[in-house]
């Protein structure tokens, strides 16, 4: 079933009876060429590109809950390519280019909206850092415009420019940045993978990884044993638990990150805006809710809900930046489990076990990475060599100390750095 304007009109006029399920609900086979553990954004995109780019179709995605029930459907939906360091720049640049063609590629409306991101700065030092970052983005082939205070005021007149502690000096504007509808991204990749023959198996928890003579031979699941010579661990916040099934201890801590949504309002925030003196980012959804978030909760946890002090901390930052949001009623909040790496950058790599691959360490920022992560993970699983744009995302960087510090680059325990 393909989507088109004609199809939507025809279905609308004939009672919407012709739509079929987006994907099949197959029974697991006893053996596949490759298994992807985890039906989040990264697992589904890995399966999609394994099939599309590498012609591997005898593969399964094993998901312990339902597709898109993890972080991919819980994030604040920001998509951007505004990284500073080589290693990250080319990866996120590649990802944004994939985003820009994603809806045509998947024949699915993921509501990718390039409404522009403005990262505010509040001091001379922050302005210099923003200028350096902007230059790095332009050198990478992406877009960046340094706005002064009046430039920001024209675009975001509702901000508190003269806040006594944190006056706004300007902002780094990334016009191609924006948002996408998070769960639609999971559904789009799931549908695309299914159409290419990938088995998407829900309610199928991996409980063990079978290894013989240093090679992976399959997995144990709540729906029986499944054999495969290649297994990808793509489980985000559960990476430590799943890798432990193969006897591995990862440099990853799992932490809660919360998101918040207000009641629906008329359009007021046209862009994605981030505060420079606290961790706060905000956009407005197409339904009108203000969608915002901030820091992780700062304790390791597997709970998909957060605590009130962090909610207060985030909302205080929002009120400092744009006091008018204090009038909005908050409707909902929820949490997701973040796979925090020590240097804030991800891992897409082989492991010391032949046929076992690892994709993790996405911290706050793995939603925008979904296309490139799947692209590079599929390349790695199919060819056994890292893709060039993910060449720095190796596990051994934590042994050698050659980290890839970017963004805050303070890992999960900011207070210890
Ligand atoms: C509140 C919040 C806000 C965020 N905001 C942004 C943002 O604005 N921009 C951005 O780029 N990123 C953001 N992120 C980060 C982003 O959502 C994640 O980095 C990314 O979604 C993680 O990859 P994933 O989609 O594959 O993870 P998930 O969707 O969590 O997928 C992992 C899957 O593995 C499954 N699984 C785990 N264990 C097993 C097992 N044993 N067997 C089978 N299946 C298993 C889980 O059930 C889950 O479905 C945010 C995250 C949160 C929580």
Coordinates of N, CA, C and O in Angstrom, one line a residue, residues 35 37 208-211 214-219 228-234 242-248 349-359 377 380-381 384 395:
X35 N 20.0 -10.6 13.0 CA 19.0 -10.1 14.0 C 19.4 -8.8 14.5 O 20.6 -8.5 14.8
X37 N 18.5 -6.5 17.6 CA 17.7 -6.4 18.9 C 17.3 -5.0 19.2 O 18.2 -4.1 19.3
X208 N 19.0 -13.8 26.3 CA 20.4 -14.4 26.3 C 21.0 -14.2 24.9 O 20.3 -14.2 23.9
X209 N 22.3 -14.2 24.9 CA 23.0 -14.2 23.6 C 23.9 -15.4 23.5 O 24.7 -15.7 24.4
X210 N 23.7 -16.2 22.4 CA 24.4 -17.5 22.3 C 25.8 -17.2 21.6 O 25.8 -16.6 20.5
X211 N 26.8 -17.7 22.3 CA 28.2 -17.5 21.7 C 28.9 -18.9 21.8 O 28.9 -19.5 22.8
X214 N 33.9 -17.9 20.5 CA 34.1 -16.5 20.2 C 33.2 -15.9 19.1 O 33.4 -14.8 18.6
X215 N 32.2 -16.7 18.6 CA 31.4 -16.2 17.6 C 29.9 -16.3 18.1 O 29.5 -17.2 18.7
X216 N 29.1 -15.3 17.6 CA 27.7 -15.3 18.0 C 27.0 -16.3 17.1 O 27.3 -16.5 16.0
X217 N 26.1 -17.1 17.8 CA 25.3 -18.1 17.0 C 23.8 -17.8 17.0 O 23.1 -18.5 16.3
X218 N 23.4 -16.9 17.9 CA 21.9 -16.6 17.9 C 21.6 -16.0 19.3 O 22.4 -15.6 20.0
X219 N 20.3 -15.9 19.5 CA 19.8 -15.3 20.8 C 18.7 -16.2 21.4 O 18.0 -17.0 20.7
X228 N 21.3 -16.9 14.4 CA 21.8 -15.9 13.5 C 23.3 -15.8 13.6 O 23.8 -15.9 14.7
X229 N 24.0 -15.6 12.5 CA 25.4 -15.4 12.6 C 25.8 -13.9 12.8 O 26.9 -13.6 13.1
X230 N 24.8 -13.0 12.6 CA 25.1 -11.6 12.9 C 24.0 -11.1 13.8 O 22.8 -11.3 13.5
X231 N 24.4 -10.4 14.9 CA 23.4 -9.9 15.8 C 23.8 -8.4 16.2 O 25.0 -8.2 16.5
X232 N 22.9 -7.5 16.0 CA 23.2 -6.1 16.4 C 22.4 -5.8 17.7 O 21.2 -6.0 17.8
X233 N 23.1 -5.2 18.6 CA 22.5 -4.8 19.9 C 22.2 -3.3 19.7 O 23.1 -2.4 19.7
X234 N 20.9 -3.0 19.6 CA 20.5 -1.6 19.3 C 19.4 -1.2 20.3 O 18.3 -0.9 19.9
X242 N 21.7 -5.7 27.9 CA 21.8 -6.6 26.8 C 23.3 -7.0 26.6 O 23.6 -8.2 26.4
X243 N 24.2 -6.1 26.6 CA 25.6 -6.4 26.4 C 26.1 -7.4 27.5 O 26.9 -8.2 27.3
X244 N 25.5 -7.2 28.7 CA 25.9 -8.1 29.8 C 25.6 -9.6 29.5 O 26.2 -10.5 30.0
X245 N 24.6 -9.8 28.6 CA 24.2 -11.2 28.2 C 25.4 -11.8 27.4 O 25.4 -13.0 27.2
X246 N 26.2 -10.9 26.8 CA 27.4 -11.4 26.1 C 28.6 -11.3 26.9 O 29.8 -11.3 26.4
X247 N 28.5 -11.0 28.2 CA 29.6 -10.9 29.1 C 30.4 -9.6 29.0 O 31.5 -9.5 29.4
X248 N 29.7 -8.6 28.4 CA 30.4 -7.3 28.2 C 30.0 -6.3 29.2 O 28.8 -6.2 29.6
X349 N 30.0 0.0 16.5 CA 31.2 -0.7 16.3 C 31.0 -2.3 16.4 O 29.9 -2.7 16.9
X350 N 32.0 -3.0 16.0 CA 32.0 -4.4 16.2 C 32.4 -4.6 17.7 O 32.9 -3.7 18.3
X351 N 32.1 -5.8 18.2 CA 32.6 -6.2 19.5 C 33.7 -7.2 19.4 O 34.0 -7.6 18.3
X352 N 34.3 -7.7 20.5 CA 35.3 -8.7 20.4 C 34.7 -10.0 20.1 O 35.5 -11.0 19.8
X353 N 33.4 -10.1 20.1 CA 32.8 -11.4 19.7 C 32.4 -11.3 18.2 O 31.7 -10.4 17.8
X354 N 32.8 -12.3 17.4 CA 32.6 -12.2 16.0 C 31.1 -12.2 15.7 O 30.4 -13.1 16.2
X355 N 30.6 -11.3 14.9 CA 29.2 -11.3 14.5 C 28.3 -10.5 15.4 O 27.1 -10.4 15.2
X356 N 28.9 -10.0 16.5 CA 28.1 -9.2 17.5 C 28.5 -7.8 17.4 O 29.7 -7.4 17.5
X357 N 27.5 -6.9 17.1 CA 27.7 -5.5 16.8 C 27.0 -4.6 17.9 O 25.9 -5.0 18.4
X358 N 27.5 -3.4 18.1 CA 27.0 -2.6 19.1 C 26.7 -1.2 18.6 O 27.4 -0.6 17.9
X359 N 25.5 -0.7 19.0 CA 25.1 0.6 18.6 C 24.5 1.3 19.9 O 23.4 0.8 20.4
X377 N 25.1 1.6 10.8 CA 25.1 0.3 11.5 C 24.8 -0.8 10.5 O 25.4 -1.9 10.6
X380 N 28.0 -1.5 8.7 CA 28.9 -2.2 9.6 C 28.5 -3.7 9.6 O 29.4 -4.6 9.5
X381 N 27.2 -4.0 9.8 CA 26.8 -5.4 9.9 C 26.9 -6.1 8.6 O 27.2 -7.3 8.6
X384 N 31.2 -5.6 7.7 CA 32.2 -5.7 8.8 C 33.2 -4.6 8.8 O 34.2 -4.7 9.5
X395 N 34.6 1.7 19.9 CA 34.5 1.3 21.4 C 35.9 1.5 22.1 O 36.0 1.9 23.2

